[in-house]
Coordinates of C-alpha atoms (C1' of nucleotides) in Angstrom, one line a residue:
Chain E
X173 CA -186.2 55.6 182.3
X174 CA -185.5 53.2 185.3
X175 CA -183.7 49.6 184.6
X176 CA -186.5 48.0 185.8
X177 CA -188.9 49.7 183.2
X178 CA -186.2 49.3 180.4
X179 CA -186.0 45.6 180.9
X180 CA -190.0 45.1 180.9
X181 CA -190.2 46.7 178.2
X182 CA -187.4 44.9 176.2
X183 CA -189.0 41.5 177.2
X184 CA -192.4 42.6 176.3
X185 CA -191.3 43.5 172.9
X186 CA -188.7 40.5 172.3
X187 CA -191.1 38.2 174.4
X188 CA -188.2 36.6 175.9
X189 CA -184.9 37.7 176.2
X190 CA -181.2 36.3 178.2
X191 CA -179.5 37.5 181.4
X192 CA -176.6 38.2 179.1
X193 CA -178.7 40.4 176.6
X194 CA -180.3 42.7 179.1
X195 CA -177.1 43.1 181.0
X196 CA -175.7 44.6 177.5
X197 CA -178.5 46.5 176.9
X198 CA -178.6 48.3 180.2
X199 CA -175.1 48.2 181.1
X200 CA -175.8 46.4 184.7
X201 CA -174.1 43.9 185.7
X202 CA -175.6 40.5 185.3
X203 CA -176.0 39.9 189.3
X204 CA -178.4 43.4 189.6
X205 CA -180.0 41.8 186.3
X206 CA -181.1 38.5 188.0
X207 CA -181.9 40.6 191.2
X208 CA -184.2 42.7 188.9
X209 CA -186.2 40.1 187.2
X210 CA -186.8 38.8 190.8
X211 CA -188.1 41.7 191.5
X212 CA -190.7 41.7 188.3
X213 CA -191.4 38.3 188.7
X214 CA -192.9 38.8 192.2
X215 CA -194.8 41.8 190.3
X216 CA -196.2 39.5 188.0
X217 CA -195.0 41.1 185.1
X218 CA -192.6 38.1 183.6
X219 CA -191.2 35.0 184.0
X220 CA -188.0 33.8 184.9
X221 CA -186.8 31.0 183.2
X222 CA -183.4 29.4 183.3
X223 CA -181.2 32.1 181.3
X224 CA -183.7 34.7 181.3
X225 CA -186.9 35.8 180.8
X226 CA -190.5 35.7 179.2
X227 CA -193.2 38.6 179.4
X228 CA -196.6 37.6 180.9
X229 CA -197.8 41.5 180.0
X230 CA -200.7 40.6 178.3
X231 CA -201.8 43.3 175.7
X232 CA -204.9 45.1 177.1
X233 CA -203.4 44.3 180.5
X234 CA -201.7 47.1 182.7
X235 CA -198.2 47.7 183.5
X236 CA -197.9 47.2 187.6
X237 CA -198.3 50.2 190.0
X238 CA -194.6 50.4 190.4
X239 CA -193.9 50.9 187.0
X240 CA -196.0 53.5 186.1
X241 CA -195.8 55.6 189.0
X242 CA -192.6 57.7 187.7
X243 CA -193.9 57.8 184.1
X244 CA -194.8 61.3 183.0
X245 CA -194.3 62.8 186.3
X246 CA -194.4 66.5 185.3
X247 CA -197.8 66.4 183.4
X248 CA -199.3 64.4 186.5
X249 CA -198.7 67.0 189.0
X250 CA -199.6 69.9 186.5
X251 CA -203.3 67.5 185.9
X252 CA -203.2 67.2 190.0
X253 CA -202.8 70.3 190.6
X254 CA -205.5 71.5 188.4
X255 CA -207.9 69.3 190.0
X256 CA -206.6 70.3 193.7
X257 CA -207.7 73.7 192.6
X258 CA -211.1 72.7 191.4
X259 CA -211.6 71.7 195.1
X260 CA -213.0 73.7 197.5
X261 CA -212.0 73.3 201.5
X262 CA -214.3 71.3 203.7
X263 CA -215.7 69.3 201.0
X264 CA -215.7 65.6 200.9
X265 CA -214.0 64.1 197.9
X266 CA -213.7 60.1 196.9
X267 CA -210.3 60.0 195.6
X268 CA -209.3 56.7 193.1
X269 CA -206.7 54.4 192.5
X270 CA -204.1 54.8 190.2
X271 CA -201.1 57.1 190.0
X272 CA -202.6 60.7 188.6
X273 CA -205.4 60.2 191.7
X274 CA -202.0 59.7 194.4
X275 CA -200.5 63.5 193.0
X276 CA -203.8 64.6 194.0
X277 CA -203.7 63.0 197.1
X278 CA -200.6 64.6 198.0
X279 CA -201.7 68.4 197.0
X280 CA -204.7 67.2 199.3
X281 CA -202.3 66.5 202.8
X282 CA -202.7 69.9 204.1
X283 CA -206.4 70.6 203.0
X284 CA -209.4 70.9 205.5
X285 CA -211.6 68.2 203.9
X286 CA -213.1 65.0 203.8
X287 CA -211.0 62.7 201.9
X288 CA -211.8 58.8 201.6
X289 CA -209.4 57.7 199.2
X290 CA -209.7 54.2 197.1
X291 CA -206.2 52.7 197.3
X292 CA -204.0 52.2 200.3
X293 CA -201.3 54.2 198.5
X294 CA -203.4 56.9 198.7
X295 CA -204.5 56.1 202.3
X296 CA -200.7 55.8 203.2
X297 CA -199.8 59.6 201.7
X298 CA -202.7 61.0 203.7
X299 CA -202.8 59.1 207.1
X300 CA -200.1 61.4 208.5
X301 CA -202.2 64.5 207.9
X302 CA -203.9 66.0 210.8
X303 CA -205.9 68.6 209.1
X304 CA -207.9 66.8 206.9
X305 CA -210.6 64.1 208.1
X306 CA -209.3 60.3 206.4
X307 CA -211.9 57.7 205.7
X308 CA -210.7 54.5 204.6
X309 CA -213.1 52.0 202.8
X310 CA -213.2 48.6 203.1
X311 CA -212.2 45.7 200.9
X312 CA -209.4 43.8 199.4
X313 CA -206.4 45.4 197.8
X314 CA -205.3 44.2 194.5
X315 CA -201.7 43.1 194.8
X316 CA -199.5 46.2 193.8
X317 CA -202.0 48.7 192.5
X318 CA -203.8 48.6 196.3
X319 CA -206.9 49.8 195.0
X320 CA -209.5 48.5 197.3
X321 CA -212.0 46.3 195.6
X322 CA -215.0 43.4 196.4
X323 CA -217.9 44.5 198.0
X324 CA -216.8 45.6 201.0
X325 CA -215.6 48.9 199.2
X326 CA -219.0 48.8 197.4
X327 CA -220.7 48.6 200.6
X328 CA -218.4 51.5 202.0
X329 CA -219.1 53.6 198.9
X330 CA -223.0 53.1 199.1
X331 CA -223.6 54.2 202.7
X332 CA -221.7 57.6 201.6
X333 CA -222.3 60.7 199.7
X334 CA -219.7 63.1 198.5
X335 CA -219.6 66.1 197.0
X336 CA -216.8 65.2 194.6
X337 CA -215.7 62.7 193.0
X338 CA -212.0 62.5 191.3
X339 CA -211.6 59.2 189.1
X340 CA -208.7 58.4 187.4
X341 CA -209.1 56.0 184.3
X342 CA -207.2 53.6 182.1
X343 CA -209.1 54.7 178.9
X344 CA -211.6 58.0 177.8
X345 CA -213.5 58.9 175.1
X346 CA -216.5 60.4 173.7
X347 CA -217.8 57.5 172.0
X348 CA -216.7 54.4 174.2
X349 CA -217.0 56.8 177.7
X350 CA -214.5 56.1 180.4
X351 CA -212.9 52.8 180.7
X352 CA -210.7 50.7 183.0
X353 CA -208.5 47.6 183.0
X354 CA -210.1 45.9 185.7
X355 CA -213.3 44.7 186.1
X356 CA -213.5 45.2 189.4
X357 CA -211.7 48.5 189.6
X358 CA -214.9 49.7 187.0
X359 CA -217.9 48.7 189.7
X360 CA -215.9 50.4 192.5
X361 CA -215.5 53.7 189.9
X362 CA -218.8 53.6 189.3
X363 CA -220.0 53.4 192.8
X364 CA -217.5 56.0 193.7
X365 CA -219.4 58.3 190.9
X366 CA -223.0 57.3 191.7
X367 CA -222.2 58.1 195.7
X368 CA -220.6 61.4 194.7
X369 CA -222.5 65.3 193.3
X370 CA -220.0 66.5 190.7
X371 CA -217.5 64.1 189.1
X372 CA -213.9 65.1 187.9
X373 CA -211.9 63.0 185.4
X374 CA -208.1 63.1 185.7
X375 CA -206.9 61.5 182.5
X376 CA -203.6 62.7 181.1
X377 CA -203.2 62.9 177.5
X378 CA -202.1 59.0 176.4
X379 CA -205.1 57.7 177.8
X380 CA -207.3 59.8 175.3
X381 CA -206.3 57.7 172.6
X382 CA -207.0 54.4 174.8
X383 CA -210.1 52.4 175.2
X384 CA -209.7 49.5 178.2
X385 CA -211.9 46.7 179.0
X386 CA -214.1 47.7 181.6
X387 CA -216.9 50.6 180.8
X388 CA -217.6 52.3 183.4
X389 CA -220.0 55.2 182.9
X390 CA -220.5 57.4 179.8
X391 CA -218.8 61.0 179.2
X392 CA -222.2 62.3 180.0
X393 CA -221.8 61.3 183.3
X394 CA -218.6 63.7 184.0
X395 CA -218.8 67.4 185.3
X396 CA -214.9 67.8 183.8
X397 CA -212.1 66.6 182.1
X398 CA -208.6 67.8 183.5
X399 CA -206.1 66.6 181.5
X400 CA -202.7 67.9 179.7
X401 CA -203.8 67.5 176.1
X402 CA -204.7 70.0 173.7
X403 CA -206.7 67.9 171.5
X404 CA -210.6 68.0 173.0
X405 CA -212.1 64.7 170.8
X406 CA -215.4 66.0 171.3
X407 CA -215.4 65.8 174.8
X408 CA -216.7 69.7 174.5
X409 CA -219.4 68.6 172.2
X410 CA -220.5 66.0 174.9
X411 CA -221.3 68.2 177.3
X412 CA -218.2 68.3 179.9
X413 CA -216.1 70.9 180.7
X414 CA -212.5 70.0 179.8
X415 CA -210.0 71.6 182.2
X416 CA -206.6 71.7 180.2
X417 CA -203.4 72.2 183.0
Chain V
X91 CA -184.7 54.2 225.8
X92 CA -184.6 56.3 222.9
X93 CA -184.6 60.3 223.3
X94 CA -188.1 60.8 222.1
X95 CA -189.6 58.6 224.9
X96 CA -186.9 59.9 227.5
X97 CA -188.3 62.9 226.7
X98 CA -191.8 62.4 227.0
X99 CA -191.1 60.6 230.8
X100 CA -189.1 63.6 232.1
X101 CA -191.6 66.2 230.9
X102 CA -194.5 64.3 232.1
X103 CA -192.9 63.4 235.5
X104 CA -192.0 66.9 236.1
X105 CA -195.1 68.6 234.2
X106 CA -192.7 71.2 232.3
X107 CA -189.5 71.1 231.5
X108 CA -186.9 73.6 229.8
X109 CA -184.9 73.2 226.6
X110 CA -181.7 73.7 228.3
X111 CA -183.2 70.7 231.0
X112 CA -183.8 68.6 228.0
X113 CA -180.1 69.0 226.5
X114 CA -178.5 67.8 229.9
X115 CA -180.6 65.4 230.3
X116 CA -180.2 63.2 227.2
X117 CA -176.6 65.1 226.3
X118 CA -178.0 66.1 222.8
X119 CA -177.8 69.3 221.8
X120 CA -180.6 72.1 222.2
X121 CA -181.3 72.1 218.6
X122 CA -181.8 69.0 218.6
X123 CA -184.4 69.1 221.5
X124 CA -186.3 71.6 220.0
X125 CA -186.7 69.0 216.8
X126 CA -187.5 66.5 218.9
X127 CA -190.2 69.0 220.8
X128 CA -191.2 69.8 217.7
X129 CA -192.1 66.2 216.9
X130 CA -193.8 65.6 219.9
X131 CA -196.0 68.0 219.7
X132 CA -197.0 66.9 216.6
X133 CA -198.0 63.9 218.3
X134 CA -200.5 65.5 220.9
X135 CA -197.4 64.4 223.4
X136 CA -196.9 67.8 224.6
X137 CA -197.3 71.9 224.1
X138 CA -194.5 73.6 223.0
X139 CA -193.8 77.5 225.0
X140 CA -190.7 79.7 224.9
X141 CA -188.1 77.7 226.6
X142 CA -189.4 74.8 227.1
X143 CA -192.7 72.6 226.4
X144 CA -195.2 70.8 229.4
X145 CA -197.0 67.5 229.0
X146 CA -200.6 67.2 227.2
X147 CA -200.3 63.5 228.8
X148 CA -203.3 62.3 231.4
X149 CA -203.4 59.9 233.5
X150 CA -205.6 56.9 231.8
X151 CA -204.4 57.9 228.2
X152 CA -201.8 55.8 226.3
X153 CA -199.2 56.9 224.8
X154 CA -198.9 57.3 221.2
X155 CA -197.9 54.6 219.3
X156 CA -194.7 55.7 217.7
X157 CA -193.7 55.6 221.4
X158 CA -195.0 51.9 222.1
X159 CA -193.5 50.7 219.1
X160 CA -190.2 49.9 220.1
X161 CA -190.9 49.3 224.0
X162 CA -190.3 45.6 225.5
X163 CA -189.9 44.0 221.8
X164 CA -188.5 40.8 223.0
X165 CA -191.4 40.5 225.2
X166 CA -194.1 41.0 222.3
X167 CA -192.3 39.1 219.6
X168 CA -192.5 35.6 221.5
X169 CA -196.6 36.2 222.8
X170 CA -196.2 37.4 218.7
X171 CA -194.4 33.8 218.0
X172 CA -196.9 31.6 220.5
X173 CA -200.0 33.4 218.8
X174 CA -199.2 32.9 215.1
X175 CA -198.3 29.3 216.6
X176 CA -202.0 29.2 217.8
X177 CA -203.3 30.0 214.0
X178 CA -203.9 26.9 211.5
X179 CA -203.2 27.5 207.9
X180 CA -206.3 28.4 205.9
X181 CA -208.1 30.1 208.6
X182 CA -209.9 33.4 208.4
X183 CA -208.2 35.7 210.9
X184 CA -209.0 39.4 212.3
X185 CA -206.2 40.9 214.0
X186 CA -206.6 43.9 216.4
X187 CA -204.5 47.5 216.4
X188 CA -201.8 47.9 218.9
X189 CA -198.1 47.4 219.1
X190 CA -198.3 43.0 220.0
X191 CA -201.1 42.4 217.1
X192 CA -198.2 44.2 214.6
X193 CA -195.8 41.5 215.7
X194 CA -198.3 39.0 214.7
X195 CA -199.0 40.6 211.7
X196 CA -195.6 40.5 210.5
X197 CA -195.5 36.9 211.6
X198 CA -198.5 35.8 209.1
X199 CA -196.5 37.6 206.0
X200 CA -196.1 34.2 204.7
X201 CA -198.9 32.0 205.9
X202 CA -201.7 31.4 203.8
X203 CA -204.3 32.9 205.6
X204 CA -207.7 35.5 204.9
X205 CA -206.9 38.7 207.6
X206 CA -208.2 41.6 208.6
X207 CA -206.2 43.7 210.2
X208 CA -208.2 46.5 212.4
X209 CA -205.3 49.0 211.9
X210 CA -203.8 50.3 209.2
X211 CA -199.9 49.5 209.9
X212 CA -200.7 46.2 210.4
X213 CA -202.5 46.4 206.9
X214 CA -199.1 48.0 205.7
X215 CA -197.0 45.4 206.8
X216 CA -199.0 42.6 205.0
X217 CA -200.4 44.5 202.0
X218 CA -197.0 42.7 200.1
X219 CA -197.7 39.2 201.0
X220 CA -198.3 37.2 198.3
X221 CA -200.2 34.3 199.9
X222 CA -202.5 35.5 201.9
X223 CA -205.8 37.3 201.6
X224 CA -205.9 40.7 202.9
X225 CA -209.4 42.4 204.0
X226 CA -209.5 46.1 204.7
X227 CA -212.2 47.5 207.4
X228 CA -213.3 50.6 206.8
X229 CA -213.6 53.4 209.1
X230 CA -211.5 56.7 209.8
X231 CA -208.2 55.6 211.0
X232 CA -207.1 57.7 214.4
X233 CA -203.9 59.8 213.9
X234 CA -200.9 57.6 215.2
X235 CA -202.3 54.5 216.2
X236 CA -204.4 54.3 212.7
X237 CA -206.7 52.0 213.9
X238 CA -209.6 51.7 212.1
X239 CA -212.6 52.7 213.9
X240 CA -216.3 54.5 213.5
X241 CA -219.4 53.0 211.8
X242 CA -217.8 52.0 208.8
X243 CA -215.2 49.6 210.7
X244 CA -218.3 48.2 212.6
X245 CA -220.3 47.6 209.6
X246 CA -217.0 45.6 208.0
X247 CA -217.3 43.3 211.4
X248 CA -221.0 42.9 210.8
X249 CA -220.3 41.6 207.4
X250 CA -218.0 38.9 208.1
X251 CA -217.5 36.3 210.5
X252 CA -213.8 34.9 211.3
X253 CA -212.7 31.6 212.8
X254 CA -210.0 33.7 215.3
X255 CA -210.2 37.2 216.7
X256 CA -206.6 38.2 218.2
X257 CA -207.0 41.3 220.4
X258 CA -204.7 42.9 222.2
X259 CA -206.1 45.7 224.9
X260 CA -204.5 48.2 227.2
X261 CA -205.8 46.2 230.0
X262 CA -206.8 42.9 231.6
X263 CA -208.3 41.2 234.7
X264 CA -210.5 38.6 235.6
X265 CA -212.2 41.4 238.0
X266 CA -212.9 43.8 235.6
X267 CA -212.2 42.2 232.1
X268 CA -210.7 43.1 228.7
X269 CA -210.2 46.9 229.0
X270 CA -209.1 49.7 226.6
X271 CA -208.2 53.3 226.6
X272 CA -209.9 54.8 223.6
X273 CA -214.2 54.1 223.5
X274 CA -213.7 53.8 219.8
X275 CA -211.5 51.6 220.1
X276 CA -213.2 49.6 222.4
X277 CA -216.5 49.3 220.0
X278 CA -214.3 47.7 217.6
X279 CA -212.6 45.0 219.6
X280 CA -215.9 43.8 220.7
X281 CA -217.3 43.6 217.2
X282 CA -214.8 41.8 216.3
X283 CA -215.0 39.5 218.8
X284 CA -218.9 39.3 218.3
X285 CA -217.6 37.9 214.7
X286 CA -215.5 35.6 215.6
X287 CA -215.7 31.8 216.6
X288 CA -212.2 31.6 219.1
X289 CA -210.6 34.7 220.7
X290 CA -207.3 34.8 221.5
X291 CA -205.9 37.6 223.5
X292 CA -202.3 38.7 223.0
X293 CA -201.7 40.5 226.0
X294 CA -198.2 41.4 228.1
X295 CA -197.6 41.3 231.6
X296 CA -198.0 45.1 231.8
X297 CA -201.5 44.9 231.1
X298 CA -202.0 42.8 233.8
X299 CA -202.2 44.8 236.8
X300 CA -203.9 47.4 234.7
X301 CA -207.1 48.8 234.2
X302 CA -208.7 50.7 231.5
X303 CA -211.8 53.4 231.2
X304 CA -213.6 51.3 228.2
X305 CA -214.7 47.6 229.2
X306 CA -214.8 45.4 226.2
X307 CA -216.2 42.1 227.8
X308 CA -215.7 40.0 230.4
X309 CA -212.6 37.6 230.6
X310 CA -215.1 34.8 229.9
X311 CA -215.4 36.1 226.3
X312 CA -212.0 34.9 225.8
X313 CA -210.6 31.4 225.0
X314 CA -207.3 32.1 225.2
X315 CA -204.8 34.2 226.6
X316 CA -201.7 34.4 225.7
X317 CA -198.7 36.6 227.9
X318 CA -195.2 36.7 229.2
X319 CA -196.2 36.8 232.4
X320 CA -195.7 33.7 235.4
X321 CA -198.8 34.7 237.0
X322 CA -202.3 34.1 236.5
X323 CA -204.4 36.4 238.2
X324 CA -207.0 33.9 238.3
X325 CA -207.5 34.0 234.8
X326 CA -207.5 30.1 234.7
X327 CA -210.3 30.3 237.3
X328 CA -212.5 31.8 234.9
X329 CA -212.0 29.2 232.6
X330 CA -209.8 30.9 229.9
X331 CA -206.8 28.8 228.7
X332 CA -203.6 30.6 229.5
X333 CA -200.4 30.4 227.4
X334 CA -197.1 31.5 229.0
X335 CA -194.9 32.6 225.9
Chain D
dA189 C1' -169.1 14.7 183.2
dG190 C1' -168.7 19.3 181.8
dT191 C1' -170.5 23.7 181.3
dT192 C1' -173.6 27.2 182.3
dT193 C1' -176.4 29.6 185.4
dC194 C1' -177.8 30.8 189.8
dG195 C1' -177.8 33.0 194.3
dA196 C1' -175.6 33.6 198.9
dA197 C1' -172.1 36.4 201.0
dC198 C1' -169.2 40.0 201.2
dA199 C1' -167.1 44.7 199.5
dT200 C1' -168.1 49.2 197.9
dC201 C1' -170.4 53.3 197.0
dA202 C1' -174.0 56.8 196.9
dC203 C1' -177.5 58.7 199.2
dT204 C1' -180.6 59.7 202.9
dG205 C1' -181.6 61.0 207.6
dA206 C1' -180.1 62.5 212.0
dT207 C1' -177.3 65.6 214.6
dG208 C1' -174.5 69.6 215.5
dT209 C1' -173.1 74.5 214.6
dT210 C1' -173.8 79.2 213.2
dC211 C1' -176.3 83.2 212.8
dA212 C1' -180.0 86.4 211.7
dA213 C1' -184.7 87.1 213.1
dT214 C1' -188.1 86.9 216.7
dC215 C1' -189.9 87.1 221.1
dA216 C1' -190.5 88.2 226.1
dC217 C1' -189.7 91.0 229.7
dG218 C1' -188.0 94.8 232.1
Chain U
dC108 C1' -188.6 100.6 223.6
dG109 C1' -184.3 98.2 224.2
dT110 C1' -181.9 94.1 225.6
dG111 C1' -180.9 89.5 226.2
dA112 C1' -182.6 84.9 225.6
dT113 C1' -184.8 81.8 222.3
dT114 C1' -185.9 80.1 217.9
dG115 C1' -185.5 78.1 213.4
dA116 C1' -183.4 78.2 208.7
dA117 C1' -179.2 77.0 206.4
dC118 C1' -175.2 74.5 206.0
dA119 C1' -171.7 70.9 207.5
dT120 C1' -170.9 66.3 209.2
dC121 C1' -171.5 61.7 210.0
dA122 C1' -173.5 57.2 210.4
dG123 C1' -176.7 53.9 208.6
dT124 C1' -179.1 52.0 204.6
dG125 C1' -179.9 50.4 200.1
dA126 C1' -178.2 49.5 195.5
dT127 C1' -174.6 47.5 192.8
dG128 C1' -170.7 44.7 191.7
dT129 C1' -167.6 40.6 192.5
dT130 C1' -166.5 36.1 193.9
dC131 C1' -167.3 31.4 194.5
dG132 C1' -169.6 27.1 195.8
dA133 C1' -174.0 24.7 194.6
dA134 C1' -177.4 23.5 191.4
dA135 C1' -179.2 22.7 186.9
dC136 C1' -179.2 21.8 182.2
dT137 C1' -177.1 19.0 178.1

DNA sequence: AGTTTCGAACATCACTGATGTTCAATCACG
DNA sequence: CGTGATTGAACATCAGTGATGTTCGAAACT
């Protein structure tokens, strides 16, 4: 686990915590510790007060891009590539935000398709591609996630159709459907979803005990499920085919 | 001069050129050539044959950006430095592709401002600001210059309406106007000028005595102009205010 | 006033990317 | 079909960059 992810988490459970503690507890020095919580701070996920710290992670709130992006690794790839493979060449796909939808994105670089992705991360691991054709929607990027929001993005999703859709999500089940964090993020889902034929899910296994904010559609409103759990929670039953990588 | 642009001038002066050529020439080695040949054919600079690779470059076409990038910096950093200077806090700004509009870019990181960048490295250099708000166009970014540009990008124009347009263009006269290379390209500047109340040109002296294939709109569009260049061309005459950086 | 904390500046180190070298495989041409 | 030139993969080397630690003067609490 990186420092950076140790020490959020340390503050998030202490709620505050000294330059002196988390230079014990990680073994850094205290210079790279004050260096760190600049960093975070700037993210937005504490607070630097004389001394140390306090955590501004809200529960129900997200951990930042940066953060999550090398968490679980191994089983987002395995999920990515599972929905790479669901994908046929010269379709169009809508790709979304979040880190298990930016594996895909890379599988995609050498494709012949039609990708428009929803986040500038994305956009940024595909622009150098010359196979595919890259469509970038409008909007405004939420700060560190850079998932394009506001209705410019709406507007850009609305005057499109796609055969696929791949959504990532914060939160799935059969009873409370698929769920974000974000408000925002949940209209631009579900005008990526309404725009697009056949809609895949790429929800690794911790978010199938998670309900977020935000609904966004029901499960009836998925084609499949690819995820790394074995557990199905009557996904099956619901009428979607769950893809297990 | 770095190699890669040395390269592209000999083989385009001399329409072909051999590896062997090529390692004289710059005093690298042929391996490294061949990477570097490699690269540029990538680009669309060049084809690649046994021994040696010819030129893919026209006359009227631009080189690609990667190319531009790092020509006459000093120059575009102060037209950069005397547009940004132009710019009052709180204003709504959309800021044109091209290598001089980056440099302005990168000068806004800090201001608090609303921009639209219309290409997408200018959209990476200020998607970490932290006091300004960031609009994406849409559109399908071209390879290299990743400019935003097709019906999406236009409808993004349509949508808004900005207090400054900066443009930069491949070509400028009082004769013939603001001129571009690419006719995608040149759809975009002029929407974006259609939405905007002041336009500002960001232009070098280069572009001066140039002309390009795509008119945009006449010089009398334009309420500024600002270059490095002493002379006016008679720019003044057509009552446009000209700023010598 | 005294003590603690902070951050700028420099030193150090690991790592990445660029370049060169070697050599087996491939290609073009006689 | 053979021969010599050309290519690119693999490894070695080196410089530049980014991360970390140390030091020390300035700033902030008590």
């Amino acid at each position: 686990m990186s420092r950076l992810k140790q020490i959020t988490e340390a503050v998030r459970d202490a709620g505050s915590l000294g330059v002196a503690d988390l230079a014990s507890l990680t073994g850094a020095s205290e210079m790279t510790i004050r260096r760190d919580l600049e960093v975070l701070a700037a993210q937005g996920v504490l607070e630097r007060y004389r001394g140390g710290a306090r955590s501004l992670l809200l529960r129900g709130s997200e951990p930042p891009f940066a953060l999550r992006s090398d968490d679980n690794t191994a089983a987002k790839r395995r999920i990515a590539a599972a929905v790479a493979a669901l994908i046929a060449d010269g379709e169009s796909v809508v790709l979304d935000s979040g880190t298990t939808c930016l594996e895909v994105a890379r599988l995609l670089h050498d494709r012949r398709l039609t990708v428009m992705p929803l986040s500038l991360h994305a956009v940024n691991a595909l622009s150098s591609s010359s196979t595919l054709t890259l469509l970038v929607p409008g909007g405004r990027p939420r700060p560190g996630e850079l998932a394009l929001t506001g209705p410019l993005a709406l507007a850009s999703l609305q005057a499109l159709r796609f055969d696929t859709a791949v959504i990532g999500c914060c939160g799935l089940s059969a009873e409370h459907g698929l769920t974000a964090f974000d408000l925002e993020d949940a209209s631009v889902k579900r005008a990526a979803i309404t725009s697009a034929r056949r809609v895949i899910a790429a929800v690794d296994a911790s978010k199938l005990t998670r309900t977020a904010l935000a609904h966004v559609v029901p499960v009836s409103a998925l084609d499949a499920v690819v995820t790394d759990a074995e557990g199905d929670d009557g996904l099956t039953a619901a009428g979607v085919a769950v893809v297990t990588a």
